[in-house]
Coordinates of C-alpha atoms and ligand atoms in Angstrom, one line a residue:
M12 CA -46.3 14.4 -132.5
H13 CA -47.3 14.9 -128.8
A14 CA -49.6 17.8 -128.0
V15 CA -48.8 19.7 -124.8
K16 CA -50.9 22.6 -123.6
T17 CA -49.4 25.2 -121.4
L18 CA -51.8 27.0 -119.0
N19 CA -49.3 29.4 -117.5
K20 CA -46.1 31.0 -118.7
I21 CA -43.5 28.2 -118.3
S22 CA -39.7 28.9 -118.3
P23 CA -38.2 28.2 -121.7
K24 CA -35.4 26.4 -119.9
G25 CA -38.0 23.6 -119.6
T26 CA -40.1 23.9 -122.7
T27 CA -37.1 23.8 -125.1
L28 CA -36.4 20.3 -123.8
F29 CA -39.5 19.0 -125.5
G30 CA -37.8 18.9 -128.9
K31 CA -39.2 18.4 -132.4
E32 CA -41.6 15.6 -131.7
Y33 CA -43.8 18.0 -129.5
S34 CA -46.2 20.7 -130.3
V35 CA -46.4 23.0 -127.3
S36 CA -48.6 26.0 -126.9
D37 CA -51.4 27.6 -124.9
S38 CA -53.9 27.1 -127.7
I39 CA -53.7 23.3 -128.2
E40 CA -57.3 22.0 -128.3
K41 CA -57.0 18.3 -127.5
P42 CA -53.8 18.1 -125.4
E43 CA -52.2 14.8 -124.4
A44 CA -50.6 16.7 -121.6
I45 CA -51.0 19.9 -119.6
L46 CA -48.2 21.9 -118.2
V47 CA -49.4 24.3 -115.5
R48 CA -48.2 26.5 -112.6
S49 CA -51.0 27.9 -110.6
A50 CA -54.0 28.0 -113.0
Q51 CA -57.0 25.9 -112.1
V52 CA -57.2 22.6 -113.9
D53 CA -60.5 20.7 -114.1
T54 CA -59.3 17.5 -115.8
D55 CA -62.9 16.6 -116.8
S56 CA -63.0 19.7 -119.0
F57 CA -60.4 18.2 -121.4
S58 CA -60.9 15.7 -124.2
E59 CA -60.2 11.9 -123.7
E60 CA -56.7 12.4 -125.3
L61 CA -55.5 13.8 -121.9
L62 CA -52.9 11.5 -120.4
A63 CA -51.1 13.7 -117.9
V64 CA -51.0 17.0 -116.0
A65 CA -47.6 18.3 -114.8
R66 CA -47.6 21.0 -112.2
A67 CA -44.3 23.0 -112.3
G68 CA -44.3 23.5 -108.5
A69 CA -45.1 21.5 -105.3
G70 CA -48.8 22.2 -104.3
V71 CA -51.4 20.5 -106.5
N72 CA -54.6 21.8 -104.9
N73 CA -55.3 23.7 -108.2
I74 CA -55.8 20.3 -110.0
T75 CA -58.8 17.9 -109.7
I76 CA -56.8 14.9 -108.6
D77 CA -59.7 12.5 -107.9
K78 CA -61.3 13.2 -111.2
A79 CA -57.9 12.7 -112.9
S80 CA -57.4 9.3 -111.2
A81 CA -60.9 8.2 -112.2
K82 CA -60.0 8.7 -115.8
G83 CA -56.5 7.4 -115.6
V84 CA -54.8 10.8 -116.0
C85 CA -51.4 10.9 -114.2
V86 CA -50.7 14.1 -112.2
F87 CA -47.1 15.1 -111.5
N88 CA -45.5 17.8 -109.4
T89 CA -41.9 18.8 -109.0
P90 CA -41.1 18.3 -105.3
G91 CA -38.1 20.2 -104.0
A92 CA -37.5 22.2 -107.2
N93 CA -38.6 25.4 -105.6
A94 CA -37.9 24.5 -102.0
N95 CA -34.8 26.7 -101.6
A96 CA -36.6 29.7 -103.0
V97 CA -39.3 29.3 -100.3
A98 CA -36.9 28.7 -97.5
E99 CA -34.8 31.8 -98.4
L100 CA -38.0 33.9 -98.4
V101 CA -38.9 32.5 -95.0
F102 CA -35.7 33.8 -93.5
T103 CA -35.8 37.1 -95.4
T104 CA -39.3 37.7 -94.0
L105 CA -38.4 36.8 -90.5
G106 CA -35.5 39.2 -90.8
I107 CA -37.8 41.9 -92.0
A108 CA -40.2 41.3 -89.1
L109 CA -37.7 40.9 -86.3
R110 CA -35.7 44.0 -87.3
N111 CA -38.8 46.1 -88.1
I112 CA -37.5 46.7 -91.6
H113 CA -41.0 47.1 -93.1
K114 CA -41.8 49.9 -90.5
S115 CA -38.4 51.6 -91.0
L116 CA -38.8 51.6 -94.8
A117 CA -42.2 53.2 -94.5
W118 CA -40.8 55.8 -92.1
I119 CA -37.7 56.6 -94.1
G120 CA -39.7 57.2 -97.2
G121 CA -41.2 60.2 -95.4
L122 CA -37.8 61.9 -95.3
Q123 CA -37.7 62.3 -99.1
G124 CA -36.9 65.8 -100.2
K125 CA -35.3 66.8 -96.9
E126 CA -31.7 68.1 -96.7
D127 CA -28.8 65.8 -95.6
K128 CA -28.4 67.5 -92.2
E129 CA -32.1 67.1 -91.4
I130 CA -32.1 63.5 -92.6
G131 CA -29.0 62.7 -90.4
E132 CA -30.6 64.2 -87.3
A133 CA -34.0 62.5 -87.9
V134 CA -32.3 59.1 -88.4
E135 CA -30.4 59.3 -85.2
K136 CA -33.3 60.7 -83.2
N137 CA -35.8 58.1 -84.4
K138 CA -33.9 54.9 -84.9
S139 CA -34.7 53.7 -81.5
A140 CA -38.3 53.3 -82.6
F141 CA -37.2 50.4 -84.8
V142 CA -35.0 48.4 -82.4
G143 CA -35.4 44.7 -83.2
T144 CA -34.5 41.3 -81.9
E145 CA -32.2 38.6 -83.3
L146 CA -33.0 35.1 -84.6
S147 CA -30.1 33.6 -82.9
G148 CA -31.1 31.9 -79.6
K149 CA -34.8 31.8 -80.4
T150 CA -36.8 28.6 -80.9
I151 CA -38.6 28.0 -84.1
G152 CA -41.3 25.3 -84.6
V153 CA -41.3 23.8 -88.1
V154 CA -44.6 22.1 -89.0
G155 CA -44.0 19.6 -91.8
L156 CA -40.6 18.2 -92.6
G157 CA -40.9 17.9 -96.4
K158 CA -38.5 19.5 -98.9
I159 CA -39.1 23.0 -97.6
G160 CA -39.5 22.2 -93.9
V161 CA -36.1 20.4 -93.8
L162 CA -34.4 23.4 -95.5
V163 CA -36.0 25.8 -93.1
A164 CA -35.1 23.7 -90.1
N165 CA -31.5 23.3 -91.2
G166 CA -31.3 27.0 -92.1
A167 CA -32.5 27.9 -88.7
I168 CA -29.8 25.8 -87.0
G169 CA -27.3 27.6 -89.2
R170 CA -28.6 30.9 -87.8
G171 CA -28.1 29.8 -84.2
M172 CA -31.8 29.0 -83.5
K173 CA -33.2 26.0 -81.7
V174 CA -35.5 23.9 -83.8
I175 CA -38.5 21.8 -82.8
A176 CA -40.2 20.0 -85.7
Y177 CA -43.4 18.1 -86.2
E178 CA -44.0 15.6 -89.0
P179 CA -46.6 12.8 -88.8
Y180 CA -45.4 11.0 -92.0
P181 CA -41.6 11.3 -92.1
S182 CA -39.9 10.2 -95.3
I183 CA -36.4 8.7 -95.2
S184 CA -35.3 10.8 -98.2
N185 CA -36.1 14.0 -96.3
M186 CA -35.1 12.9 -92.8
I187 CA -31.6 11.9 -93.8
L188 CA -31.1 15.5 -94.8
L189 CA -32.3 16.9 -91.4
N190 CA -29.7 18.4 -89.1
N191 CA -29.3 16.1 -86.2
T192 CA -29.7 18.8 -83.6
V193 CA -33.3 19.4 -84.7
S194 CA -35.6 18.0 -82.0
V195 CA -38.6 16.2 -83.5
T196 CA -41.8 15.9 -81.5
Q197 CA -44.9 13.7 -82.1
S198 CA -47.1 16.4 -80.6
L199 CA -48.1 19.5 -82.5
D200 CA -49.6 21.0 -79.3
E201 CA -46.3 20.5 -77.5
L202 CA -44.4 22.2 -80.4
I203 CA -46.8 25.1 -80.4
A204 CA -46.5 25.7 -76.6
S205 CA -42.6 25.6 -76.8
V206 CA -41.6 27.9 -79.6
D207 CA -41.0 31.6 -80.3
V208 CA -41.7 31.4 -84.0
L209 CA -44.0 29.0 -85.8
T210 CA -43.7 28.2 -89.5
V211 CA -45.9 25.8 -91.5
H212 CA -44.8 23.8 -94.5
V213 CA -47.5 21.3 -95.2
P214 CA -49.8 20.9 -98.2
F215 CA -53.3 22.2 -98.1
I216 CA -55.6 19.2 -97.9
K217 CA -59.3 20.0 -97.4
G218 CA -60.6 18.3 -94.2
K219 CA -57.0 17.3 -93.2
T220 CA -54.5 20.2 -93.0
E221 CA -57.3 22.8 -93.4
G222 CA -57.1 24.8 -90.1
L223 CA -54.2 22.7 -88.9
L224 CA -53.2 25.8 -86.9
N225 CA -56.4 27.3 -85.4
E226 CA -57.8 29.3 -82.5
N227 CA -57.8 26.2 -80.2
N228 CA -54.2 25.1 -80.6
L229 CA -52.8 28.6 -81.2
A230 CA -54.1 29.7 -77.8
A231 CA -51.1 28.0 -76.2
F232 CA -48.6 29.8 -78.5
K233 CA -46.5 32.3 -76.5
G234 CA -44.3 33.5 -79.4
A235 CA -44.8 36.6 -81.5
Y236 CA -44.4 35.3 -85.1
I237 CA -46.4 32.9 -87.2
L238 CA -45.3 32.3 -90.8
N239 CA -47.5 30.8 -93.5
F240 CA -45.6 30.2 -96.8
A241 CA -47.6 27.0 -97.4
R242 CA -51.2 27.8 -98.4
N243 CA -54.2 29.9 -97.4
G244 CA -56.5 27.9 -95.1
I245 CA -53.8 26.0 -93.2
V246 CA -53.9 28.6 -90.6
S247 CA -57.5 29.5 -89.7
E248 CA -58.6 33.1 -90.0
K249 CA -60.0 33.1 -86.5
G250 CA -56.7 31.7 -85.2
V251 CA -54.8 34.5 -86.9
A252 CA -57.2 37.1 -85.6
E253 CA -57.0 35.9 -82.0
F254 CA -53.2 35.6 -82.1
L255 CA -52.8 39.1 -83.4
A256 CA -55.3 40.6 -80.9
K257 CA -53.4 39.0 -78.0
N258 CA -50.4 41.4 -78.4
K259 CA -49.8 44.4 -80.6
N260 CA -46.3 43.1 -81.3
N261 CA -47.4 39.8 -82.6
A262 CA -47.1 39.4 -86.4
Y263 CA -48.5 37.1 -89.0
L264 CA -46.2 36.7 -92.0
T265 CA -47.9 35.2 -95.1
D266 CA -47.5 34.6 -98.8
F267 CA -51.3 34.1 -99.0
P268 CA -53.1 37.3 -97.7
S269 CA -56.8 37.4 -97.1
K270 CA -59.0 40.5 -97.1
S271 CA -58.7 40.8 -93.3
D272 CA -54.9 40.2 -93.4
L273 CA -54.5 43.2 -95.8
A274 CA -56.5 45.4 -93.4
N275 CA -54.3 44.5 -90.5
Q276 CA -51.0 46.4 -89.7
Q277 CA -49.7 43.4 -87.9
V278 CA -49.6 41.3 -91.0
I279 CA -46.7 41.3 -93.4
S280 CA -47.9 39.7 -96.7
F281 CA -46.6 39.0 -100.1
P282 CA -48.3 38.1 -103.4
H283 CA -47.4 34.4 -103.4
L284 CA -43.7 35.1 -104.0
G285 CA -42.3 31.9 -102.4
A286 CA -41.3 30.2 -105.6
S287 CA -40.9 33.4 -107.7
T288 CA -37.2 33.2 -108.4
E289 CA -35.6 32.6 -111.8
E290 CA -33.9 29.6 -110.4
A291 CA -37.0 28.0 -109.0
E292 CA -39.0 28.6 -112.2
D293 CA -36.2 27.1 -114.3
N294 CA -35.9 24.1 -112.0
C295 CA -39.6 23.4 -111.8
A296 CA -40.1 23.7 -115.6
T297 CA -37.1 21.5 -116.3
M298 CA -38.3 18.8 -113.9
A299 CA -41.9 18.9 -115.1
V300 CA -40.9 18.6 -118.7
E301 CA -38.5 15.7 -118.1
Q302 CA -41.2 13.9 -116.2
L303 CA -43.8 14.5 -118.9
K304 CA -41.5 13.3 -121.7
D305 CA -40.7 10.1 -119.8
Y306 CA -44.4 9.5 -119.2
L307 CA -45.6 10.2 -122.8
E308 CA -42.7 8.4 -124.5
F309 CA -42.2 5.4 -122.1
G310 CA -45.0 5.5 -119.5
I311 CA -42.4 6.0 -116.8
V312 CA -43.9 7.6 -113.6
R313 CA -41.8 9.8 -111.4
N314 CA -43.1 12.2 -108.8
S315 CA -46.8 11.6 -109.4
V316 CA -49.3 12.6 -106.7
N317 CA -51.9 10.0 -107.8
F318 CA -50.0 7.2 -109.6
P319 CA -47.4 4.8 -108.1
A320 CA -43.8 5.4 -109.3
L321 CA -42.7 3.0 -112.0
D322 CA -39.4 3.2 -113.8
G323 CA -37.8 1.3 -116.7
R324 CA -37.0 1.9 -120.3
P325 CA -38.0 -0.9 -122.7
S326 CA -35.3 -3.4 -123.8
A327 CA -34.0 -3.4 -127.4
S328 CA -36.3 -6.2 -128.4
T329 CA -39.4 -4.6 -127.2
K330 CA -41.7 -3.5 -130.0
S331 CA -44.7 -2.3 -127.9
R332 CA -45.4 -1.4 -124.3
V333 CA -48.9 -1.8 -123.1
V334 CA -49.6 0.5 -120.1
V335 CA -52.5 -0.6 -118.0
I336 CA -54.0 1.6 -115.3
N337 CA -56.4 -0.1 -112.9
N338 CA -58.0 0.2 -109.5
D339 CA -55.7 -1.4 -106.9
V340 CA -57.7 -4.6 -106.3
P341 CA -56.6 -8.2 -106.0
N342 CA -56.2 -10.5 -109.1
M343 CA -55.6 -7.8 -111.7
I344 CA -52.1 -9.1 -112.7
A345 CA -53.6 -12.6 -113.3
L346 CA -56.5 -11.2 -115.4
I347 CA -54.2 -8.9 -117.5
S348 CA -51.7 -11.8 -118.1
K349 CA -54.5 -14.1 -119.2
V350 CA -55.5 -11.7 -122.0
F351 CA -52.0 -11.9 -123.4
G352 CA -51.8 -15.7 -122.9
D353 CA -55.2 -16.2 -124.6
A354 CA -53.9 -14.1 -127.5
K355 CA -50.7 -16.3 -127.6
I356 CA -48.5 -13.3 -127.0
N357 CA -45.3 -13.8 -125.2
I358 CA -44.7 -11.1 -122.5
T359 CA -41.1 -10.1 -122.4
S360 CA -41.4 -8.0 -119.3
F361 CA -44.2 -7.3 -116.8
K362 CA -43.8 -4.6 -114.2
N363 CA -46.5 -3.7 -111.7
E364 CA -46.6 -1.1 -108.9
S365 CA -49.5 0.0 -106.8
N366 CA -50.2 2.7 -104.2
G367 CA -53.4 1.5 -102.6
K368 CA -55.7 3.3 -105.1
I369 CA -54.1 2.8 -108.5
G370 CA -52.4 -0.2 -110.0
Y371 CA -49.9 0.6 -112.8
N372 CA -48.4 -1.9 -115.2
F373 CA -46.0 -2.1 -118.1
I374 CA -46.4 -5.1 -120.3
D375 CA -43.6 -5.2 -122.9
I376 CA -44.0 -7.4 -126.0
A377 CA -41.9 -8.0 -129.1
E378 CA -44.7 -7.4 -131.5
S379 CA -47.3 -4.8 -132.4
V380 CA -50.4 -4.4 -130.3
T381 CA -53.7 -5.2 -131.9
Q382 CA -57.0 -3.4 -131.3
E383 CA -58.5 -6.7 -130.3
L384 CA -56.0 -7.1 -127.5
V385 CA -56.7 -3.6 -126.2
N386 CA -60.5 -4.3 -126.4
S387 CA -60.1 -7.5 -124.3
L388 CA -58.1 -5.6 -121.6
V389 CA -60.5 -2.7 -121.4
K390 CA -63.4 -5.1 -120.8
I391 CA -61.8 -6.3 -117.5
E392 CA -63.6 -4.9 -114.5
H393 CA -61.5 -2.3 -112.6
I394 CA -59.3 -1.4 -115.6
I395 CA -59.4 2.4 -115.9
R396 CA -57.3 2.9 -118.9
V397 CA -55.1 1.1 -121.4
R398 CA -52.4 2.9 -123.4
T399 CA -50.1 1.4 -126.0
I400 CA -46.7 2.8 -126.9
E401 CA -44.9 1.6 -130.1
F402 CA -41.1 1.8 -130.4
Ligands
LIG283 N1 -45.2 30.1 -101.2 C1 -45.0 29.4 -102.3 O1 -44.8 29.9 -103.3 C2 -44.9 27.9 -102.2 C3 -44.0 27.2 -103.0 C4 -43.8 25.9 -102.9 C5 -44.6 25.2 -102.0 N2 -45.5 25.8 -101.2 C6 -46.3 25.1 -100.3 O2 -45.5 24.4 -99.4 C7 -46.0 23.1 -99.2 C8 -44.8 22.2 -98.8 O3 -43.9 22.1 -99.8 P1 -42.8 21.0 -99.9 O4 -42.1 21.1 -101.2 O5 -42.1 21.0 -98.6 O6 -43.7 19.7 -99.9 P2 -43.4 18.2 -99.4 O7 -44.4 17.3 -100.0 O8 -42.0 17.9 -99.6 O9 -43.6 18.3 -97.8 C9 -44.8 18.4 -97.2 C10 -44.7 17.8 -95.8 O10 -45.9 18.0 -95.1 C11 -46.1 16.8 -94.4 N3 -47.5 16.8 -93.9 C12 -48.6 16.4 -94.5 N4 -49.7 16.5 -93.6 C13 -49.2 17.0 -92.5 C14 -49.8 17.3 -91.2 N5 -51.1 17.1 -91.0 N6 -49.0 17.8 -90.3 C15 -47.6 17.9 -90.5 N7 -47.0 17.6 -91.6 C16 -47.8 17.1 -92.6 C17 -45.8 15.7 -95.4 O11 -45.7 14.5 -94.8 C18 -44.6 16.2 -96.0 O12 -43.4 15.8 -95.3 C19 -46.6 22.7 -100.5 O13 -47.6 21.7 -100.4 C20 -47.2 24.0 -101.0 O14 -48.5 24.2 -100.7 C21 -45.6 27.1 -101.3

């Protein structure tokens, strides 16, 4: 029986996939796996049984990744599962801002209780106060061409906008989906200086993407809208304040409001609603559960943020799979193989993958694993964790 602790409400579309071999609840004491949305997870606060944490969502800054890696705990996320929900909200919000929908809703609320004639007259007299502009023909700058950034860039092209995008680490799987009329620049400063609307879709990484948009580079921005549906801290508070102060028509549209944002009429903010759709919650939960099951049952790694990907179900003759997690240093494969050779155990399949930090191995054998073998493996310097799975 595998024990899975849920730290947030997770869509039953996902949790029902666990099946009878799993005990899943929010009160599990020594979980093998954690399923989480946005709750904070300090992996060191769980017992040594913890093997994996799956985040039903994209951002993982609520999880202690370095601590997890040091103990051989695999952390998963669900890239792309909520991308459409975020991209749709980006355009909804832009529409609200450009057409002054938020201001007109507030104003029209004040007509409550008035008679039809009076409402009709007030509407016609005052509608000019809410004249807006259109998306079509404007230039949007998309910072980050990941799952969400690509959908936003393509969606903007579909709305008649010009798109300039910036992505320092382009991935083939995302770039092949990008509309070929999107212009990609190597310079964030050039992008900022050339667009009417700026939207950011990168992860928050302390010391890296923290303050990626800030008072220095935003000084060159001549547009009126900055959108942050990524994370708080990616756009600096000072940068936002100076941008808003530059022109009373400038607006900051964010899913992550700060105290000063809430006090500012030029900010349109939401309570972290980007991924809050039924579809996104179902997609994320399903993907997170499928990945966790594959990891717990077979050691398979898909969409981990700290472990290298490694696929492969065991062959029919495999009795045990030894999963070895090590620091990614030279000679590990030789040292691991030697332990099996010394024990006169024939390896039927050896798979290894590494990501520069973690080395991850499957060693399949046609017999049961002894504690002695595990002890010999654990003794090797740089081995972080050894797991055995019996079939
Ligand atoms: N508002 C919400 O509810 C919500 C929902 C989902 C995701 N998000 C946020 O959106 C972010 C992006 O999500 P995604 O699914 O597109 O992730 P993703 O991993 O597919 O894409 C992120 C992209 O940012 C790029 N990047 C990294 N550092 C960069 C830098 N310095 N400059 C420019 N690009 C950089 C990466 O190379 C990658 O292509 C997530 O990390 C998360 O914080 C918010």
